Amino acid sequence: MIFQLPWLLAALAVLPALWLLLRTLPPPPQRRAFPAIMLLRGLRARVTQAATAPLWLLLLRCAALGGLILGLAGPVLRQDRPRQAAPGGRDADLVVVLDNGWAATPDWSRRLAAVDAVLDRATHPVRLLTTAPGPAGEAPAIGAPTPQSLLRGMLASTRPMPWPTDRAAAARALRALASGGWRGRAVYVSDGLAGPDDPALAAALTALGPVETVIDRNATIAVLTPPPAAGDQQLHVAIAALPSPHPRQLTVRAEAADGGVLSLVPVPLAAGARQGSATVALPAELRNRIDRLALRDMPGPAGVRLLDEGDRRRPVGLIGVVGTDTPLVGTLFYLRRALSPTAELREGPAATLLARPLSVLIAPDGALDSPETRHAVTEWVRKGGMLIRFAGPLLNGSPDHDPTAPDSMPDAGGPPDIPPADALLPVPLMTGERQLGGAMSWGKPEHLAPFPDDSPFHGLAVPADVTVSRQVLARPAADLATHSWARLTDGTPLVTHAALGAGEIVLFHVTSTAEWSNLPLSGLFVAMLRRLTERAVGVDAPADHTLLAPYMTLDADAVLGPPPPAARALPADAFGTTPASAAHPPGLYGPHASRRALNLGDAIGPIAAQATIGHEVALGGQSRDRALGPWLVAIALLLLALDAVLTLLLRAGLLRTARLSGGRAALTGILLLAALSSPTHADPLPDGVPGAALETRLGYILTGHADLDTVSREGLQGLSDYANARTSAVLGHPDGVVPGRDDLSYYPMLYWPVAVDATIDPARTAALNAYMRHGGILLIDTQGVDPAAPGTAQGTSFAAQAPGTAAALRRMTRGLDVPPLTRLTDKHVLAHTFYLLHSFPGRYDGLPVWVAREGDSANDGVSPVIIGSADWAHAWAVDAQGDTPYATVPDGAAQRVTAYRFGVNAVLYALTGNYKADQVHVPALLRRLGE
């Protein structure tokens, strides 16, 4: 046990003098029969001095005063004592080494709590060393001795880094400290992950003195790693994790760019397994929308794998010609509609399209008339591209339908027998086309035959209503069947193909419009184009020495944001082998066309548990020191109150037990001293359980802006005090919460001010959706009017301008399950939950308030969200002096009272729901409203 104010113990020396003073007891009144007046003359007082207090009362008074002195001295009961003493008796010197790399992210709050428990036991300023490089690339360095209170403040704003620790640099800093003659105790809060520089760190720590390692051996550390090459078109996920003695199953979320979850992929891990993999079983339409893979219950960059350009939808180029933009009849109209949901479409001249990476190039009729264009396209196909052509009237008149035509030859001096692929046609064509009523006509439109087994269209259902009335014919040849992927019922080819170098040429023998066939009008056309797009090879991002600058990087919460100051460009051929660091943080690099993703798991290496350095203590096993002072003072005051009551009873003669035997008095004193020496302590709450579990509290969402968070706290405190004074609700002080990190189920209502720089946070969105689904109410306040928002310029002259809040509100609520909203009126339950209100002002009046439309069965008709711009927090705010520092305009104090009343209605609405909507209340409400 230690004392925070040990000099107060000198007051115990006056207890002997107090003993003499406390022995006196005013004499009790004597009861005598009233004699005649003359008999009073001979009356003599038998007691000439005050009576002596009984021993048990003296012990009671001494115990009360002794407890008061001890309590004011600030005794603290130390729960965890150092295991060893430092050499030379310098146990007071302490250095705390904290791993703050990516592996510390999941249990960061518990690690800070462990450091806080260490600071509770420290008697001198403490040195702190974090092992991860800083955002500016600075190496780990040991700080100067810092008082515990200042160090707690520094740690409260500290976040882990999205890259690994640098234990080699940390070891160098510790060796430099030891070389200066420093010796003391070291507490190492480890992330539990082994590294190549662990021996150097262990040697540097043990050179300082006794070492205590705080580590969680049951932590789940897992990383999304590159999947093994499978050779198929499926998307695979792979996980590397610390082995566990029990089988387990991790879940990977496939998320779209807007944060929506497209699929949940379970990844089983057997007992003792270090790796696991699974396949994302999604149709191509959904698979191409995946923006990232996220590992559930593993926050931070280790649980996120960003998909780059190589994983994106394959880019498809559409060569534009005259008339392509004409609706319904343009040559690219139906192609755009068929491919836009699943492919990245690019339109323009062939030269422009070929200047960027492509996997598929589509040429409608007449798009390849230029010899320069045909030559460039031929070279592109030879390198692995897929060219899809469509027939038309211009194809019959072009030279490339005849393989012996001079313009079709790559070299004018070449031989006359040129393969048809060199002419950008998969098969030679006959002159003219086959059409109804023509020379090569048939009696009625032909239907499609079932697709052959070797066709990429095999398995697609052929609609009976798809017909062809006109087509270009392939010249009969012995190998024509091997080049045909689709035929008509009479056996004539409809889609032919041929290889050209590493690429492929595909020809539809009909137009891309509905002029020759109704195929472009059918769903079969869409399916055929998607099959061809999936068959094409994907685009590989640059793999040379081109430097790709960081575009957006992940922070410790796996949220994309601006790169840190130390971020540097990375060569394109270094992706996949470069480990994440302060110079190359995980994120997206390069321009949009060739964007590459650097993920933490790309070059993470094998994952293993770290060995213990010194004495091991389980994370969360530290007990916070207990302050006994408040308990001792409370017991002393209770004993003094008991002494006052007993003294009054003795003076009144109502207490007949003033004379106790010595044994009973001694027993009473012993029991009192035992009670004093063994005060009862309330059991602390388990880790992660807030104080709101013991009392009703309001919550506010932390924005990261000190001014906004302070006003939110003061506003909800003022509202809680107002509700406590005027209703039966008993509200404690408000708590600041971070959705996705803190448990929101304890708070009936959350106040969320809109910050201009608010961003999308999928973890926050998921937590708030769960909160609202379970009955919580979200009060969103823009705290002013955005002048850029439509419809807000008139009638808001008293409201402050809050530029940018409209866009921020849209970003914040993107992904939230917000029901259809309607404007709040005095007919709504919220207007008469406790007070009858006709307006709902805050700091500003006259602004609309939006709630969920009534009649919705969700949440039993209770609106899960209230949105407004009245700035209620400033109207409710009460500062430390009990003043209301912010003016309410235009109506001053009366408007503030109405704002408080609206807040009370909102609180009771959150606590009681829609009970005021019952019909039993309607007659009384109508009478009160005067209707």
PDB file of N, CA and C in Angstrom, residues 78-142:
ATOM      1  N   ARG A  78      -1.913  -1.513  -4.004  1.00  0.00           N
ATOM      2  CA  ARG A  78      -1.282  -1.970  -5.237  1.00  0.00           C
ATOM      3  C   ARG A  78      -1.603  -3.441  -5.437  1.00  0.00           C
ATOM      4  N   GLN A  79      -2.241  -3.714  -6.575  1.00  0.00           N
ATOM      5  CA  GLN A  79      -2.661  -5.075  -6.864  1.00  0.00           C
ATOM      6  C   GLN A  79      -1.543  -5.925  -7.442  1.00  0.00           C
ATOM      7  N   ASP A  80      -0.706  -5.327  -8.323  1.00  0.00           N
ATOM      8  CA  ASP A  80       0.370  -6.066  -8.968  1.00  0.00           C
ATOM      9  C   ASP A  80       1.696  -5.478  -8.528  1.00  0.00           C
ATOM     10  N   ARG A  81       2.538  -6.289  -7.960  1.00  0.00           N
ATOM     11  CA  ARG A  81       3.844  -5.838  -7.522  1.00  0.00           C
ATOM     12  C   ARG A  81       4.903  -6.318  -8.496  1.00  0.00           C
ATOM     13  N   PRO A  82       5.998  -5.577  -8.619  1.00  0.00           N
ATOM     14  CA  PRO A  82       7.076  -6.042  -9.485  1.00  0.00           C
ATOM     15  C   PRO A  82       7.577  -7.394  -9.036  1.00  0.00           C
ATOM     16  N   ARG A  83       7.860  -8.233 -10.038  1.00  0.00           N
ATOM     17  CA  ARG A  83       8.297  -9.587  -9.719  1.00  0.00           C
ATOM     18  C   ARG A  83       9.728  -9.623  -9.186  1.00  0.00           C
ATOM     19  N   GLN A  84      10.574  -8.657  -9.649  1.00  0.00           N
ATOM     20  CA  GLN A  84      11.953  -8.632  -9.231  1.00  0.00           C
ATOM     21  C   GLN A  84      12.335  -7.207  -8.899  1.00  0.00           C
ATOM     22  N   ALA A  85      13.428  -7.060  -8.261  1.00  0.00           N
ATOM     23  CA  ALA A  85      13.966  -5.744  -7.952  1.00  0.00           C
ATOM     24  C   ALA A  85      15.099  -5.449  -8.904  1.00  0.00           C
ATOM     25  N   ALA A  86      15.161  -4.228  -9.366  1.00  0.00           N
ATOM     26  CA  ALA A  86      16.209  -3.856 -10.298  1.00  0.00           C
ATOM     27  C   ALA A  86      17.537  -3.797  -9.593  1.00  0.00           C
ATOM     28  N   PRO A  87      18.630  -4.030 -10.293  1.00  0.00           N
ATOM     29  CA  PRO A  87      19.949  -3.946  -9.679  1.00  0.00           C
ATOM     30  C   PRO A  87      20.191  -2.554  -9.130  1.00  0.00           C
ATOM     31  N   GLY A  88      20.773  -2.505  -7.972  1.00  0.00           N
ATOM     32  CA  GLY A  88      21.071  -1.232  -7.346  1.00  0.00           C
ATOM     33  C   GLY A  88      19.899  -0.594  -6.669  1.00  0.00           C
ATOM     34  N   GLY A  89      18.764  -1.293  -6.609  1.00  0.00           N
ATOM     35  CA  GLY A  89      17.617  -0.742  -5.899  1.00  0.00           C
ATOM     36  C   GLY A  89      16.888   0.336  -6.660  1.00  0.00           C
ATOM     37  N   ARG A  90      17.093   0.448  -7.945  1.00  0.00           N
ATOM     38  CA  ARG A  90      16.441   1.494  -8.727  1.00  0.00           C
ATOM     39  C   ARG A  90      15.175   0.962  -9.374  1.00  0.00           C
ATOM     40  N   ASP A  91      14.307   0.370  -8.589  1.00  0.00           N
ATOM     41  CA  ASP A  91      13.081  -0.213  -9.118  1.00  0.00           C
ATOM     42  C   ASP A  91      12.094   0.861  -9.575  1.00  0.00           C
ATOM     43  N   ALA A  92      12.311   2.124  -9.131  1.00  0.00           N
ATOM     44  CA  ALA A  92      11.388   3.179  -9.517  1.00  0.00           C
ATOM     45  C   ALA A  92      11.561   3.570 -10.976  1.00  0.00           C
ATOM     46  N   ASP A  93      12.743   3.328 -11.572  1.00  0.00           N
ATOM     47  CA  ASP A  93      12.958   3.673 -12.978  1.00  0.00           C
ATOM     48  C   ASP A  93      12.273   2.639 -13.855  1.00  0.00           C
ATOM     49  N   LEU A  94      11.535   3.121 -14.848  1.00  0.00           N
ATOM     50  CA  LEU A  94      10.704   2.223 -15.651  1.00  0.00           C
ATOM     51  C   LEU A  94      10.686   2.709 -17.086  1.00  0.00           C
ATOM     52  N   VAL A  95      10.802   1.763 -18.031  1.00  0.00           N
ATOM     53  CA  VAL A  95      10.615   2.039 -19.448  1.00  0.00           C
ATOM     54  C   VAL A  95       9.542   1.084 -19.963  1.00  0.00           C
ATOM     55  N   VAL A  96       8.583   1.616 -20.695  1.00  0.00           N
ATOM     56  CA  VAL A  96       7.496   0.836 -21.281  1.00  0.00           C
ATOM     57  C   VAL A  96       7.735   0.749 -22.787  1.00  0.00           C
ATOM     58  N   VAL A  97       7.831  -0.472 -23.293  1.00  0.00           N
ATOM     59  CA  VAL A  97       8.015  -0.720 -24.728  1.00  0.00           C
ATOM     60  C   VAL A  97       6.684  -1.250 -25.263  1.00  0.00           C
ATOM     61  N   LEU A  98       6.117  -0.546 -26.233  1.00  0.00           N
ATOM     62  CA  LEU A  98       4.776  -0.860 -26.731  1.00  0.00           C
ATOM     63  C   LEU A  98       4.841  -1.151 -28.222  1.00  0.00           C
ATOM     64  N   ASP A  99       4.435  -2.360 -28.599  1.00  0.00           N
ATOM     65  CA  ASP A  99       4.288  -2.692 -30.021  1.00  0.00           C
ATOM     66  C   ASP A  99       3.054  -1.980 -30.563  1.00  0.00           C
ATOM     67  N   ASN A 100       3.247  -1.148 -31.558  1.00  0.00           N
ATOM     68  CA  ASN A 100       2.121  -0.414 -32.157  1.00  0.00           C
ATOM     69  C   ASN A 100       2.068  -0.603 -33.658  1.00  0.00           C
ATOM     70  N   GLY A 101       2.440  -1.805 -34.119  1.00  0.00           N
ATOM     71  CA  GLY A 101       2.306  -2.131 -35.534  1.00  0.00           C
ATOM     72  C   GLY A 101       0.914  -2.634 -35.852  1.00  0.00           C
ATOM     73  N   TRP A 102       0.768  -3.179 -37.061  1.00  0.00           N
ATOM     74  CA  TRP A 102      -0.560  -3.601 -37.518  1.00  0.00           C
ATOM     75  C   TRP A 102      -1.132  -4.730 -36.677  1.00  0.00           C
ATOM     76  N   ALA A 103      -0.271  -5.603 -36.112  1.00  0.00           N
ATOM     77  CA  ALA A 103      -0.779  -6.743 -35.345  1.00  0.00           C
ATOM     78  C   ALA A 103      -1.391  -6.325 -34.019  1.00  0.00           C
ATOM     79  N   ALA A 104      -1.125  -5.096 -33.562  1.00  0.00           N
ATOM     80  CA  ALA A 104      -1.694  -4.624 -32.298  1.00  0.00           C
ATOM     81  C   ALA A 104      -3.061  -3.995 -32.465  1.00  0.00           C
ATOM     82  N   THR A 105      -3.544  -3.867 -33.701  1.00  0.00           N
ATOM     83  CA  THR A 105      -4.809  -3.162 -33.938  1.00  0.00           C
ATOM     84  C   THR A 105      -6.014  -3.843 -33.288  1.00  0.00           C
ATOM     85  N   PRO A 106      -6.191  -5.175 -33.394  1.00  0.00           N
ATOM     86  CA  PRO A 106      -7.437  -5.759 -32.872  1.00  0.00           C
ATOM     87  C   PRO A 106      -7.660  -5.527 -31.383  1.00  0.00           C
ATOM     88  N   ASP A 107      -6.599  -5.560 -30.575  1.00  0.00           N
ATOM     89  CA  ASP A 107      -6.748  -5.416 -29.127  1.00  0.00           C
ATOM     90  C   ASP A 107      -6.079  -4.138 -28.629  1.00  0.00           C
ATOM     91  N   TRP A 108      -6.132  -3.093 -29.415  1.00  0.00           N
ATOM     92  CA  TRP A 108      -5.419  -1.877 -29.051  1.00  0.00           C
ATOM     93  C   TRP A 108      -5.931  -1.279 -27.739  1.00  0.00           C
ATOM     94  N   SER A 109      -7.224  -1.267 -27.526  1.00  0.00           N
ATOM     95  CA  SER A 109      -7.758  -0.694 -26.279  1.00  0.00           C
ATOM     96  C   SER A 109      -7.292  -1.498 -25.072  1.00  0.00           C
ATOM     97  N   ARG A 110      -7.201  -2.813 -25.196  1.00  0.00           N
ATOM     98  CA  ARG A 110      -6.718  -3.629 -24.078  1.00  0.00           C
ATOM     99  C   ARG A 110      -5.241  -3.389 -23.826  1.00  0.00           C
ATOM    100  N   ARG A 111      -4.481  -3.127 -24.864  1.00  0.00           N
ATOM    101  CA  ARG A 111      -3.060  -2.845 -24.676  1.00  0.00           C
ATOM    102  C   ARG A 111      -2.861  -1.506 -23.974  1.00  0.00           C
ATOM    103  N   LEU A 112      -3.678  -0.527 -24.344  1.00  0.00           N
ATOM    104  CA  LEU A 112      -3.596   0.751 -23.634  1.00  0.00           C
ATOM    105  C   LEU A 112      -4.014   0.600 -22.176  1.00  0.00           C
ATOM    106  N   ALA A 113      -5.012  -0.252 -21.923  1.00  0.00           N
ATOM    107  CA  ALA A 113      -5.412  -0.500 -20.533  1.00  0.00           C
ATOM    108  C   ALA A 113      -4.280  -1.172 -19.757  1.00  0.00           C
ATOM    109  N   ALA A 114      -3.536  -2.066 -20.406  1.00  0.00           N
ATOM    110  CA  ALA A 114      -2.396  -2.700 -19.735  1.00  0.00           C
ATOM    111  C   ALA A 114      -1.322  -1.680 -19.405  1.00  0.00           C
ATOM    112  N   VAL A 115      -1.046  -0.759 -20.339  1.00  0.00           N
ATOM    113  CA  VAL A 115      -0.071   0.296 -20.053  1.00  0.00           C
ATOM    114  C   VAL A 115      -0.578   1.196 -18.935  1.00  0.00           C
ATOM    115  N   ASP A 116      -1.876   1.472 -18.922  1.00  0.00           N
ATOM    116  CA  ASP A 116      -2.449   2.313 -17.871  1.00  0.00           C
ATOM    117  C   ASP A 116      -2.300   1.658 -16.505  1.00  0.00           C
ATOM    118  N   ALA A 117      -2.464   0.329 -16.462  1.00  0.00           N
ATOM    119  CA  ALA A 117      -2.258  -0.374 -15.195  1.00  0.00           C
ATOM    120  C   ALA A 117      -0.810  -0.313 -14.755  1.00  0.00           C
ATOM    121  N   VAL A 118       0.113  -0.354 -15.702  1.00  0.00           N
ATOM    122  CA  VAL A 118       1.532  -0.209 -15.356  1.00  0.00           C
ATOM    123  C   VAL A 118       1.811   1.185 -14.809  1.00  0.00           C
ATOM    124  N   LEU A 119       1.204   2.202 -15.422  1.00  0.00           N
ATOM    125  CA  LEU A 119       1.406   3.567 -14.946  1.00  0.00           C
ATOM    126  C   LEU A 119       0.848   3.762 -13.546  1.00  0.00           C
ATOM    127  N   ASP A 120      -0.217   3.031 -13.218  1.00  0.00           N
ATOM    128  CA  ASP A 120      -0.766   3.134 -11.862  1.00  0.00           C
ATOM    129  C   ASP A 120       0.241   2.707 -10.813  1.00  0.00           C
ATOM    130  N   ARG A 121       1.106   1.759 -11.153  1.00  0.00           N
ATOM    131  CA  ARG A 121       2.071   1.247 -10.181  1.00  0.00           C
ATOM    132  C   ARG A 121       3.363   2.032 -10.180  1.00  0.00           C
ATOM    133  N   ALA A 122       3.535   2.888 -11.173  1.00  0.00           N
ATOM    134  CA  ALA A 122       4.786   3.643 -11.260  1.00  0.00           C
ATOM    135  C   ALA A 122       4.794   4.772 -10.242  1.00  0.00           C
ATOM    136  N   THR A 123       5.955   4.983  -9.627  1.00  0.00           N
ATOM    137  CA  THR A 123       6.112   6.053  -8.630  1.00  0.00           C
ATOM    138  C   THR A 123       6.947   7.204  -9.153  1.00  0.00           C
ATOM    139  N   HIS A 124       7.541   7.062 -10.335  1.00  0.00           N
ATOM    140  CA  HIS A 124       8.369   8.094 -10.937  1.00  0.00           C
ATOM    141  C   HIS A 124       7.941   8.268 -12.391  1.00  0.00           C
ATOM    142  N   PRO A 125       8.362   9.358 -13.023  1.00  0.00           N
ATOM    143  CA  PRO A 125       8.081   9.503 -14.458  1.00  0.00           C
ATOM    144  C   PRO A 125       8.578   8.300 -15.264  1.00  0.00           C
ATOM    145  N   VAL A 126       7.878   8.011 -16.344  1.00  0.00           N
ATOM    146  CA  VAL A 126       8.088   6.786 -17.115  1.00  0.00           C
ATOM    147  C   VAL A 126       8.560   7.164 -18.520  1.00  0.00           C
ATOM    148  N   ARG A 127       9.441   6.338 -19.079  1.00  0.00           N
ATOM    149  CA  ARG A 127       9.869   6.477 -20.471  1.00  0.00           C
ATOM    150  C   ARG A 127       9.034   5.540 -21.346  1.00  0.00           C
ATOM    151  N   LEU A 128       8.686   6.002 -22.538  1.00  0.00           N
ATOM    152  CA  LEU A 128       7.864   5.214 -23.463  1.00  0.00           C
ATOM    153  C   LEU A 128       8.610   5.033 -24.777  1.00  0.00           C
ATOM    154  N   LEU A 129       8.569   3.797 -25.300  1.00  0.00           N
ATOM    155  CA  LEU A 129       9.156   3.474 -26.598  1.00  0.00           C
ATOM    156  C   LEU A 129       8.123   2.701 -27.406  1.00  0.00           C
ATOM    157  N   THR A 130       7.674   3.265 -28.532  1.00  0.00           N
ATOM    158  CA  THR A 130       6.819   2.543 -29.471  1.00  0.00           C
ATOM    159  C   THR A 130       7.695   1.988 -30.589  1.00  0.00           C
ATOM    160  N   THR A 131       7.402   0.767 -31.012  1.00  0.00           N
ATOM    161  CA  THR A 131       8.323   0.033 -31.870  1.00  0.00           C
ATOM    162  C   THR A 131       8.063   0.192 -33.360  1.00  0.00           C
ATOM    163  N   ALA A 132       6.990   0.844 -33.770  1.00  0.00           N
ATOM    164  CA  ALA A 132       6.702   1.017 -35.192  1.00  0.00           C
ATOM    165  C   ALA A 132       7.170   2.391 -35.654  1.00  0.00           C
ATOM    166  N   PRO A 133       7.697   2.507 -36.864  1.00  0.00           N
ATOM    167  CA  PRO A 133       8.066   3.833 -37.383  1.00  0.00           C
ATOM    168  C   PRO A 133       6.852   4.744 -37.444  1.00  0.00           C
ATOM    169  N   GLY A 134       7.105   6.040 -37.307  1.00  0.00           N
ATOM    170  CA  GLY A 134       6.028   7.012 -37.322  1.00  0.00           C
ATOM    171  C   GLY A 134       5.539   7.319 -38.720  1.00  0.00           C
ATOM    172  N   PRO A 135       4.482   8.140 -38.844  1.00  0.00           N
ATOM    173  CA  PRO A 135       3.936   8.463 -40.174  1.00  0.00           C
ATOM    174  C   PRO A 135       4.933   9.182 -41.074  1.00  0.00           C
ATOM    175  N   ALA A 136       5.854   9.927 -40.480  1.00  0.00           N
ATOM    176  CA  ALA A 136       6.858  10.615 -41.274  1.00  0.00           C
ATOM    177  C   ALA A 136       8.090   9.770 -41.529  1.00  0.00           C
ATOM    178  N   GLY A 137       8.045   8.507 -41.135  1.00  0.00           N
ATOM    179  CA  GLY A 137       9.168   7.609 -41.350  1.00  0.00           C
ATOM    180  C   GLY A 137      10.211   7.640 -40.269  1.00  0.00           C
ATOM    181  N   GLU A 138       9.952   8.373 -39.178  1.00  0.00           N
ATOM    182  CA  GLU A 138      10.940   8.463 -38.122  1.00  0.00           C
ATOM    183  C   GLU A 138      11.081   7.125 -37.404  1.00  0.00           C
ATOM    184  N   ALA A 139      12.320   6.791 -37.048  1.00  0.00           N
ATOM    185  CA  ALA A 139      12.606   5.519 -36.389  1.00  0.00           C
ATOM    186  C   ALA A 139      12.115   5.553 -34.948  1.00  0.00           C
ATOM    187  N   PRO A 140      11.825   4.400 -34.357  1.00  0.00           N
ATOM    188  CA  PRO A 140      11.418   4.373 -32.945  1.00  0.00           C
ATOM    189  C   PRO A 140      12.470   5.018 -32.053  1.00  0.00           C
ATOM    190  N   ALA A 141      12.021   5.848 -31.119  1.00  0.00           N
ATOM    191  CA  ALA A 141      12.920   6.547 -30.197  1.00  0.00           C
ATOM    192  C   ALA A 141      12.295   6.572 -28.818  1.00  0.00           C
ATOM    193  N   ILE A 142      13.127   6.502 -27.793  1.00  0.00           N
ATOM    194  CA  ILE A 142      12.661   6.503 -26.407  1.00  0.00           C
ATOM    195  C   ILE A 142      12.396   7.934 -25.982  1.00  0.00           C
TER     196      ILE A 142
END
